[in-house]
Structures are given as C-alpha cells and as structure tokens.
Short mmCIF file of C-alpha atoms and ligand atoms in Angstrom, two decimals:
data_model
loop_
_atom_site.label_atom_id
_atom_site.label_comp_id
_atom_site.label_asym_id
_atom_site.label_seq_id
_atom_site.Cartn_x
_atom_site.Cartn_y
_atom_site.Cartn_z
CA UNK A 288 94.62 186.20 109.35
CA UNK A 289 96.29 189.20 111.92
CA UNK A 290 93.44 191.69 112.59
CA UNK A 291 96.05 195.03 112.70
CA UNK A 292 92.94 197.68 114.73
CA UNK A 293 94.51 201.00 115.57
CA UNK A 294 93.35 202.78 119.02
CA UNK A 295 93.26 206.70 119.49
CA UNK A 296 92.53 207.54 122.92
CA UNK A 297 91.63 211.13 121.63
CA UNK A 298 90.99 213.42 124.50
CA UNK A 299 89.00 214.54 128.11
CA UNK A 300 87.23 211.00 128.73
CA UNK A 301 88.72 208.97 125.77
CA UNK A 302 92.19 208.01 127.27
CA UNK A 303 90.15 207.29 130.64
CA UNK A 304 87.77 204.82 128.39
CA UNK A 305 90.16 203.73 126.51
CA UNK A 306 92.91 202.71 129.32
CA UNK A 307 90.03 200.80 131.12
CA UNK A 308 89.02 198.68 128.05
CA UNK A 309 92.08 197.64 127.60
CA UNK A 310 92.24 194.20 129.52
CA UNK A 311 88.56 193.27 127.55
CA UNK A 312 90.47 194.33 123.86
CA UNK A 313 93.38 191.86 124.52
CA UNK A 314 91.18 188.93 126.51
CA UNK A 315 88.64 188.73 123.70
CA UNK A 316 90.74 187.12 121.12
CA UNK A 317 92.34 184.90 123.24
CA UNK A 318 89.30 183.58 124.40
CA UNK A 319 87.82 183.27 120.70
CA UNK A 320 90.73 182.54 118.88
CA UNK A 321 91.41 185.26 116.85
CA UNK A 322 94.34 187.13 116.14
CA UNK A 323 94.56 191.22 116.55
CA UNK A 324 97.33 193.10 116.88
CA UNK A 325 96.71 196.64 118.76
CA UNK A 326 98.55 199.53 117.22
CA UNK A 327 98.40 202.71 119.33
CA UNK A 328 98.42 206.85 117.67
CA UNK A 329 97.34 209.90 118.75
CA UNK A 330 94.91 212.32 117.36
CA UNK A 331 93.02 215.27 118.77
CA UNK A 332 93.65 218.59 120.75
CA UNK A 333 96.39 217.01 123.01
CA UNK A 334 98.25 216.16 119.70
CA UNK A 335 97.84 219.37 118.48
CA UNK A 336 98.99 221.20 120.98
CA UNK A 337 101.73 218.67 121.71
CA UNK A 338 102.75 218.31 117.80
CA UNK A 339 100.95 221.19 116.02
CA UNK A 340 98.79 218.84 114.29
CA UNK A 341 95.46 217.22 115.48
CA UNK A 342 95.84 214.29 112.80
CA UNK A 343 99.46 214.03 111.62
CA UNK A 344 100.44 211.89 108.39
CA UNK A 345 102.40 209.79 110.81
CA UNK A 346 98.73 208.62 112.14
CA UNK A 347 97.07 208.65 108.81
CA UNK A 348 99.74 206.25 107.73
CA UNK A 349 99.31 203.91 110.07
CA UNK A 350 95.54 204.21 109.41
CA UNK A 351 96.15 203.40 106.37
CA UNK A 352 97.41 200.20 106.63
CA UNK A 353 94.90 198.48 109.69
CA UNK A 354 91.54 196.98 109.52
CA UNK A 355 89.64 198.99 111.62
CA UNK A 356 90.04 201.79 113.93
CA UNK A 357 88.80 202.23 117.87
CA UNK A 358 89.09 205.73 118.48
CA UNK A 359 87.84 207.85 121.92
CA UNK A 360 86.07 210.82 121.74
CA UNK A 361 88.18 213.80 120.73
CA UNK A 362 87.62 217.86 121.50
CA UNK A 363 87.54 221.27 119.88
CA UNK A 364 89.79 219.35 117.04
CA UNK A 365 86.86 216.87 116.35
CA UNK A 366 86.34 218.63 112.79
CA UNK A 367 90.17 218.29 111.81
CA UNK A 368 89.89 214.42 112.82
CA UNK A 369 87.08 213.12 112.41
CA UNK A 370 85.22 214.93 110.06
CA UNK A 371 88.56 214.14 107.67
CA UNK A 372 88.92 210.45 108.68
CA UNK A 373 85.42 210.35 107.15
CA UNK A 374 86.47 212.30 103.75
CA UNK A 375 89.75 210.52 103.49
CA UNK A 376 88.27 207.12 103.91
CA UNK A 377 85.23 207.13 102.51
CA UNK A 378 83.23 206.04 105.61
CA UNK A 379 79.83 206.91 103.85
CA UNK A 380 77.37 205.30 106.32
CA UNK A 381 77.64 206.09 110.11
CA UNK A 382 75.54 203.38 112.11
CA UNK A 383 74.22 204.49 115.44
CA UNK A 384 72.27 201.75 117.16
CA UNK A 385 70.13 202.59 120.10
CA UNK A 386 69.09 199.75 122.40
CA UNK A 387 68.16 200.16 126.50
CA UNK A 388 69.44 198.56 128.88
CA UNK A 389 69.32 197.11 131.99
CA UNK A 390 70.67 200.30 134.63
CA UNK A 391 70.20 201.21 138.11
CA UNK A 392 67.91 204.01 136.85
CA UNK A 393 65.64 202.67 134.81
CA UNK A 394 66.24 204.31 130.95
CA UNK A 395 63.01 206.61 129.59
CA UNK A 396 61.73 203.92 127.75
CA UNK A 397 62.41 200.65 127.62
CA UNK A 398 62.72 197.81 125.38
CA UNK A 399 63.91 200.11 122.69
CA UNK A 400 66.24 198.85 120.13
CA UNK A 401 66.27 200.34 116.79
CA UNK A 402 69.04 201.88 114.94
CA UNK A 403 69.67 204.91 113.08
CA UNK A 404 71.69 205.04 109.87
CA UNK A 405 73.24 208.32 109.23
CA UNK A 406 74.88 209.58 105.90
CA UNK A 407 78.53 210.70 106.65
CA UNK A 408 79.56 212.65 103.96
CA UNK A 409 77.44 215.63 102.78
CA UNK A 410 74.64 217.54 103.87
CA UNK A 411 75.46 221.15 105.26
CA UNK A 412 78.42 219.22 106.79
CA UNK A 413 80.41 219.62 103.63
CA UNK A 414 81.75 223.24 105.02
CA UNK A 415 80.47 225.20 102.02
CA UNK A 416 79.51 228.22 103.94
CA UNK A 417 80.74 231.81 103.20
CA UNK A 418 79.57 235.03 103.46
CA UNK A 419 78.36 236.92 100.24
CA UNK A 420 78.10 240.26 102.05
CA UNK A 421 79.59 241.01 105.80
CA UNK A 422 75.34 240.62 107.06
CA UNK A 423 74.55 237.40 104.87
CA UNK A 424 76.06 233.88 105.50
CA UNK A 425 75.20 231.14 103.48
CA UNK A 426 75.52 227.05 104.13
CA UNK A 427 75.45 225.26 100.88
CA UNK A 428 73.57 221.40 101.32
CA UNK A 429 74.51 218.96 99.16
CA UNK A 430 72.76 215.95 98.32
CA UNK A 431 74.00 213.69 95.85
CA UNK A 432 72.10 210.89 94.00
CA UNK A 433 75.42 208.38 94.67
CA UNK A 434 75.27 208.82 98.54
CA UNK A 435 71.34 208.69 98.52
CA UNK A 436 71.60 205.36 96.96
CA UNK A 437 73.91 203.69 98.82
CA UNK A 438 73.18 205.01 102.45
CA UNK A 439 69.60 203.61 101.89
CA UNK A 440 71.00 200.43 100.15
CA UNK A 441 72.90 200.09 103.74
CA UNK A 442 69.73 200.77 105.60
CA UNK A 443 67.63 198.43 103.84
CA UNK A 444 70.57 195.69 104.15
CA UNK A 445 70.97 195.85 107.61
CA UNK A 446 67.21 196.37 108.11
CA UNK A 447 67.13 192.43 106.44
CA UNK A 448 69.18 191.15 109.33
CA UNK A 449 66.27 192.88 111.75
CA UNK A 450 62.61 193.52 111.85
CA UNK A 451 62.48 194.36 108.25
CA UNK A 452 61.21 198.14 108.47
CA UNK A 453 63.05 201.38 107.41
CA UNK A 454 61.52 204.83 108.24
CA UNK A 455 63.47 207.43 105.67
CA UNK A 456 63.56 210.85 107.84
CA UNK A 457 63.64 213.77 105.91
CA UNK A 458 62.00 217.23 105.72
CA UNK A 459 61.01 217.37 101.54
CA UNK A 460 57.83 219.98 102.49
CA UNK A 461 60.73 222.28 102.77
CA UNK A 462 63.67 221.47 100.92
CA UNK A 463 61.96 219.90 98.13
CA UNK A 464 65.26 219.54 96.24
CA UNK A 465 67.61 218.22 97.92
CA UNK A 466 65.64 215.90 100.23
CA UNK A 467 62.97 215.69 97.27
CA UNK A 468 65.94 214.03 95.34
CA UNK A 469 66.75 211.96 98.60
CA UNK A 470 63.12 210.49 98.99
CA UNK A 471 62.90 209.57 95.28
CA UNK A 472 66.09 207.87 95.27
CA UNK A 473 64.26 206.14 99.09
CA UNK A 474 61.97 204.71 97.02
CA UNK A 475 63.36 203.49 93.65
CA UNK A 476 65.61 201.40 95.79
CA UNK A 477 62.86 200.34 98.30
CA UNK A 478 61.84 198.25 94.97
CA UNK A 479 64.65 195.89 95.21
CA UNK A 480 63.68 194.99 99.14
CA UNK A 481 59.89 194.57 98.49
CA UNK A 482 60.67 192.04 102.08
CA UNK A 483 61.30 195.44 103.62
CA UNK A 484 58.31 197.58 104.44
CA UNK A 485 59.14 201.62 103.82
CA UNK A 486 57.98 204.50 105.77
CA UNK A 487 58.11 208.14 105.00
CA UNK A 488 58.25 210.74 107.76
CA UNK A 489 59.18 214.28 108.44
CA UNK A 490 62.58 215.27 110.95
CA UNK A 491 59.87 217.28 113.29
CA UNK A 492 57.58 214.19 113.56
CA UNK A 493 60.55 211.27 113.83
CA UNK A 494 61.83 213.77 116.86
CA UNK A 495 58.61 213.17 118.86
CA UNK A 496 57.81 210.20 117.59
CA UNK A 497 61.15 208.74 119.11
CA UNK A 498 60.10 210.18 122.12
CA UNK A 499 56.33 209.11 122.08
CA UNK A 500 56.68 205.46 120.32
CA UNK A 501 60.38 204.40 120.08
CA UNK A 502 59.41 201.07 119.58
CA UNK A 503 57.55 201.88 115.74
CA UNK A 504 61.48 202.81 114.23
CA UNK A 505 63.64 199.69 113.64
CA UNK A 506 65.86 201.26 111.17
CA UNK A 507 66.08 205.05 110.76
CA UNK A 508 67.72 206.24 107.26
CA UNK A 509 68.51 209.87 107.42
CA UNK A 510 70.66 212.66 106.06
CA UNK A 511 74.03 214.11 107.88
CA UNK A 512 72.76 216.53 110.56
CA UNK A 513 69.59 215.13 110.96
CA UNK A 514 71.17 211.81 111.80
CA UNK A 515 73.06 213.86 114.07
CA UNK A 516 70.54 215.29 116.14
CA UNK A 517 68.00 212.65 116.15
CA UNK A 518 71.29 210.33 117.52
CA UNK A 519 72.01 212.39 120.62
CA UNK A 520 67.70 212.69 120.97
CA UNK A 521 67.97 208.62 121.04
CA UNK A 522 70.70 208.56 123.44
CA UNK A 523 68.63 210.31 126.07
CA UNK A 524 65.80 207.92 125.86
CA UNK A 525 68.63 204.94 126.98
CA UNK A 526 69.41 207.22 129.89
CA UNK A 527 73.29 208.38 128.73
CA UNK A 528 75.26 209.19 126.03
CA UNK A 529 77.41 206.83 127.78
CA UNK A 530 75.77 204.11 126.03
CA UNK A 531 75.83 205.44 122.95
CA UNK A 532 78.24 203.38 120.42
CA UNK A 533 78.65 203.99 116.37
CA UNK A 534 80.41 202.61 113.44
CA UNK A 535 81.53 204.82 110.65
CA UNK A 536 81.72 202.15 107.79
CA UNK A 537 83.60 202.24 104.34
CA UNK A 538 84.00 200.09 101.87
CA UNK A 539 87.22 199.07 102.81
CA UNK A 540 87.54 200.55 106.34
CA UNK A 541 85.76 201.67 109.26
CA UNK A 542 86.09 203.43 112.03
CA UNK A 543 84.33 202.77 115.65
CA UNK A 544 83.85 205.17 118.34
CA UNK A 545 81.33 206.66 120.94
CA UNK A 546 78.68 208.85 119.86
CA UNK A 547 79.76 211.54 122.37
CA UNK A 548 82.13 214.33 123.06
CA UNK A 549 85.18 214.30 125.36
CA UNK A 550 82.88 215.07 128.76
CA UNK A 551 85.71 217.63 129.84
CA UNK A 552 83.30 218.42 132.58
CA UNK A 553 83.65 214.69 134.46
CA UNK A 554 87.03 214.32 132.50
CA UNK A 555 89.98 213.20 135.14
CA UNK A 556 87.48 212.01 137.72
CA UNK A 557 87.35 208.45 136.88
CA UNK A 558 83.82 208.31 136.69
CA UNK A 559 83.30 208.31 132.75
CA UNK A 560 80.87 205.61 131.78
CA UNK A 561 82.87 202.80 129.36
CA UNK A 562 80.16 201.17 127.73
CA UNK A 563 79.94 203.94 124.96
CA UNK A 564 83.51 202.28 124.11
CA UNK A 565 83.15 199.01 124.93
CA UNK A 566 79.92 198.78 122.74
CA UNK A 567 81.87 200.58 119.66
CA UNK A 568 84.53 197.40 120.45
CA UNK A 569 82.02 194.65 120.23
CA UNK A 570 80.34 196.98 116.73
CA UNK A 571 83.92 196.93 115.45
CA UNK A 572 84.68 192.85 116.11
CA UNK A 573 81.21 191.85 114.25
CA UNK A 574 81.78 194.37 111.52
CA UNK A 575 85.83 192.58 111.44
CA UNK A 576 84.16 189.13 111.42
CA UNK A 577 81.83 189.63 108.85
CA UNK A 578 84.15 191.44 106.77
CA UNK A 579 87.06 188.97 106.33
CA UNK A 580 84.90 186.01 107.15
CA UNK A 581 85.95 185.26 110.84
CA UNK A 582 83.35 183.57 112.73
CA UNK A 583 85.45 183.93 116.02
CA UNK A 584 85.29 187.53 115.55
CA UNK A 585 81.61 187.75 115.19
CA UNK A 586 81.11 185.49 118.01
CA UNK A 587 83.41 187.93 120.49
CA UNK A 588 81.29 191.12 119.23
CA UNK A 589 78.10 189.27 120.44
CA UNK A 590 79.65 188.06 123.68
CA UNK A 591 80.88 191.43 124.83
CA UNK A 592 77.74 192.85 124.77
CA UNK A 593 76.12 190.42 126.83
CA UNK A 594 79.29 190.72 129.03
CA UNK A 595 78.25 194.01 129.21
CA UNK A 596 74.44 193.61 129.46
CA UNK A 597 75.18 191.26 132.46
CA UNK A 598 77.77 194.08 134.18
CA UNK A 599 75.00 196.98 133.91
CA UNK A 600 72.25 194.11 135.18
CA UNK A 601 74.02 193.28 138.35
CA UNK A 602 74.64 197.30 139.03
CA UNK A 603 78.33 197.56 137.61
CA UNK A 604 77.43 201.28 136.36
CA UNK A 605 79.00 204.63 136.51
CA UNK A 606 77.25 207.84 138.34
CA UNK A 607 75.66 208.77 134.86
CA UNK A 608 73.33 206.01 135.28
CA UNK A 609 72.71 205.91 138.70
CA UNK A 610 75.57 203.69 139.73
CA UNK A 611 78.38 204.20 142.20
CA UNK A 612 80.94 202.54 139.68
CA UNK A 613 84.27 203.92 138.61
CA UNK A 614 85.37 203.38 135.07
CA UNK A 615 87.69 201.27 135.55
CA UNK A 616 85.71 198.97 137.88
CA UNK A 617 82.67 198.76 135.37
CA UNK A 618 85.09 197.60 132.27
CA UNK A 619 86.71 195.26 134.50
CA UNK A 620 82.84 193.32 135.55
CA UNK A 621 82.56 193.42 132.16
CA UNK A 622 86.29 191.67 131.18
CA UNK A 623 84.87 189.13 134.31
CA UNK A 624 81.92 188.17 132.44
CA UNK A 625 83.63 187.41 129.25
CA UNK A 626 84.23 184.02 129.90
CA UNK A 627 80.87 182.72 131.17
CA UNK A 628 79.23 183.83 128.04
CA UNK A 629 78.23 181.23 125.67
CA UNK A 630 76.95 182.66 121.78
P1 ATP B 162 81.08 217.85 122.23
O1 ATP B 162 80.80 219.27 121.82
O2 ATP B 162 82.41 217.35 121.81
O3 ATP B 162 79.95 216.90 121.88
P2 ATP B 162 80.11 218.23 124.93
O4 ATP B 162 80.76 218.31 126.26
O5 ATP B 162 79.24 219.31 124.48
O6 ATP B 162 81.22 217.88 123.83
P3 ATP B 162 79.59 215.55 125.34
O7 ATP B 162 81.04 215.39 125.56
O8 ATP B 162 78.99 214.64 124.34
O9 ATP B 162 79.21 216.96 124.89
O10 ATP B 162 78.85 215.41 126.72
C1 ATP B 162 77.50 215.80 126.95
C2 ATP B 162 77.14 215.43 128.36
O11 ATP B 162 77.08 214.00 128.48
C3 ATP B 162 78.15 215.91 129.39
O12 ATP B 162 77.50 216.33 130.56
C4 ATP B 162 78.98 214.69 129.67
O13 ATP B 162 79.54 214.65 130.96
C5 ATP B 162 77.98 213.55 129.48
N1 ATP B 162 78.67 212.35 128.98
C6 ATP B 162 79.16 212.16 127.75
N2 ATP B 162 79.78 210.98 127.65
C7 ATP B 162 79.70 210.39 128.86
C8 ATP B 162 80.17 209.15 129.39
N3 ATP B 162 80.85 208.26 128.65
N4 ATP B 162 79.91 208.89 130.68
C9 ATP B 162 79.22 209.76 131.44
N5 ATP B 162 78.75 210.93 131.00
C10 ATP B 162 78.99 211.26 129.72
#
C-alpha cells in the first residue's frame, strides 16, 4: 500500500523544522521499502492572514483523505487548528512520551522514559465558558464516562507493550464528580489488565513527584489540562521542549506534531531544535506500521530515533541544549545516521 501523510509547516519554528526534516521524510522509505507519498497544506496564522482562514476546507479535504498528518507547531491560531483537527477527527488520546537523552548538557534527570497519555477531547477545554453576570465567569468541565473508558483502555494497552504500570492523575478530593466519575471508570477497567499494576495519585503530588522520582511513572493517564501541564513539566526534566514529540491518535486517523509552540522568539534564526519533529516522524511511522500492518514502517520509526539518539550523542544539538548546531545541520547528522542503523 501508498502511505498518503500530509505536512503543515504551521508557523514561527515549524516551516524551519519542517524544511530541515525533509531529506530524513523522503530517505526513510526508500531505505525500508515503504511507500509514502508527501502531500503539502497550510494551516495556521500565516494562512489566515494570507487566506482569511487558519484551517480552510481546502486543507480539511485533503486531511480527509491521508493516513496521517505531520504538522509544525502553529501560533495565536492554535485553537482554530488544532483544537478542531482534534473535534473533527476524533483524535481522543494524545500520547506524549518523555524519554532523556543523550545532550551536551546533561538533561535534569536522567534515564527517564515514561509517557503520559492525555485525553484530547473534554475537560475545561471544551470552551463552555460564559459569563452569567459582567463580574462572574464560569468554565464548564466535562467528563464523560465514554472518553474515561477508552483513554484509560489506551493507557493500559500501551502500558502492556512497557513496564506494565499506569499511575491515573487526577484531583477527586476536589472535584469529586467529574474526576470521581473518572477514577471509578480507572478502576472498573483496571480489572480487565489485572497484568497491569494501577496507581492512584493526586495532580499536586504527580507534579513533584515527576520532579523528585521520574523514574516511579511509566504510563501517566490523565485528563485534558492536566495532561497539558504535567507535559510541558516533563519536557523540562529532558532539558527542552525541543525534544518533546506527541501523537494525537483516532480511530481512524492521527495526527503527529511537537509538543511546543511556534518559538517566535528564536523563530528565523535557524537555531530551532528538530528533534521535537523528527521524533513526532518516527511516532507517526510506528503508529502507520502498526496500523495497516507494515513491518517496514515500524522498523523506520525505531531506526530514526536511534538515528537521532546517535546525532544528539556525538554533539549534533541546537543552542537549546547546549550545542552549537543549526537546524538544519542537526536533521541532516541525523538523515547520515539512517543508514548505519540496524533494528
Ligand atoms: P505557545 O503559547 O504557542 O506554546 P510559547 O512561545 O509560549 O508559544 P513555546 O513556543 O512552546 O511557547 O516555547 C517556549 C520556549 O521554549 C521558548 O523560549 C522557545 O524558544 C523554546 N522552544 C520551544 N520549542 C523549541 C525548539 N524546537 N527548539 C528550541 N527551543 C524551543
């Protein structure tokens, strides 16, 4: 089968990111044996102000009929991309994995490697907020019983393929409805995985826990902003954003892309660190892979992170890690590693 993955440079950083990457997105199937064909659209504040739209239908269309999606970071129009790509495609479980690496300065901790699994839909993300009188505002949360169930389901899953633990983060001392309903729901389905050993713990406590004992977590299952929050926490302790990938997975669909913003402050400067994308590239060829059933694919995810493992471990990093890199130079020791590596 054709792989059809659509990029979206998006803006500040993401064309930068995306433009370097580029040599490592069209080697990789060549080298495995896998067929993908790249289709490029825009999305983001440069499309809006270009087009009047940050996501037009012409985009959504073509969306609509790929695999998967690489997309850059995007800026003040994040909300009116990605928060709809999300709605409109169902991508219910947004997969943030945080692992250190090897880089010129050494990351807060290391030997860290645990991932956090983030419900994409609801929460006080919905937008319900208004304003009953001009001095009150009010965010409706919602918490459903569906999306409970099967963001844990996908927690507990993945947490089979690893070290067979899931901590549920959640703050029921306090909002003992909706994350009451979320922690029951936690533990009817923690029946079906008796392999999988549960833990319960509060937002405030996970937050300095990841700080204190990173190692404990091996997969984190938490609701929308808290999954949020606790992501960007996690990215510190690797040492930058910058190496910060995530999926956002549907049932059908799924959507790859850095954890962070558009950097407009080190935007233009060729400096951006890559790996955030490159990582999100390798996340979205496994996830491909193991979708449709394409070893090859699976086998290129794994090799480009060790491409990329063995880049940042001879010093091929940008300034945000300590390294006198350039973006384009780090993706392309990267691209020159794919060959040697044998999975
Ligand atoms: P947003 O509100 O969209 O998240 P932001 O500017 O507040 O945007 P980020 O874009 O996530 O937040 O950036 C936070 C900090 O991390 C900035 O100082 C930025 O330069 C840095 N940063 C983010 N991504 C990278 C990257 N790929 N390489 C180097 N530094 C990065």
């Amino acid at each position: 089968m054709k792989f059809k993955v659509v990029l979206i440079p998006g803006d500040g950083i993401g064309p930068e990111q995306v433009d370097a990457s580029r040599g490592i997105l069209y080697t990789l199937p060549n080298l495995y044996g896998f067929d993908v064909e790249y289709l490029e659209v825009e999305a983001g504040d440069g499309c809006k102000a270009r087009r009047g739209v940050a996501l037009p239908d012409e985009t959504l269309n073509v969306l609509k009929e790929s695999h998967a999606c690489l997309k850059g970071p995007v800026g003040e129009t994040a909300a009116e991309v990605i928060v709809r790509l999300r709605q409109i495609f169902d991508l219910y479980a947004n997969v943030r994995p945080i692992k250190s690496y090897p880089t010129p300065i050494p990351p807060l901790k290391g030997d860290v490697d645990f991932v956090i699994v983030r419900e994409n839909t609801e929460d006080v993300y919905r937008g319900l907020e208004f304003k009953p009188t001009p001095d009150i505002a009010v965010c409706l949360r919602v918490i459903s019983r569906k999306a409970c169930e099967r963001i844990v389901r996908y927690g507990f899953d993945l947490a089979r393929k690893r070290r067979r633990k899931v901590t549920i983060v959640h703050k029921s001392n306090v909002m003992k409805v909706s994350d009451g309903l979320f922690v029951e729901v936690s533990r009817v389905i923690a029946k079906d995985y008796q392999d999988v050993s549960l833990e319960e713990m509060y937002v405030d406590a996970a937050a300095y826990h990841m700080i204190t004992n990173p190692r404990r977590f091996d997969v984190i299952v938490t609701t929308n902003m808290f999954g949020d929050i606790l992501s960007d926490e996690a990215a510190a302790l690797i040492g930058s954003l910058g190496l910060a990938p995530s999926a956002n997975i549907g049932e059908r669909f799924a959507l790859f892309e850095p954890v962070h913003g558009c950097a407009p402050d080190i935007a233009g400067k060729g400096v951006a660190n890559p790996c955030s994308l490159i990582l999100s590239a390798s996340m979205m060829f496994v996830w491909l892979g193991e979708r449709y059933g394409v070893e090859e694919a699976v086998k290129a995810g794994l090799a480009l992170e060790k491409a990329t493992i063995q880049a940042l471990s001879e010093g091929f990093a940008t300034p945000d890690l300590g390294g006198r890199y350039t973006t384009s130079e780090v993706a392309g020791a990267v691209a020159s590693k794919l060959g040697g590596i044998h999975v």
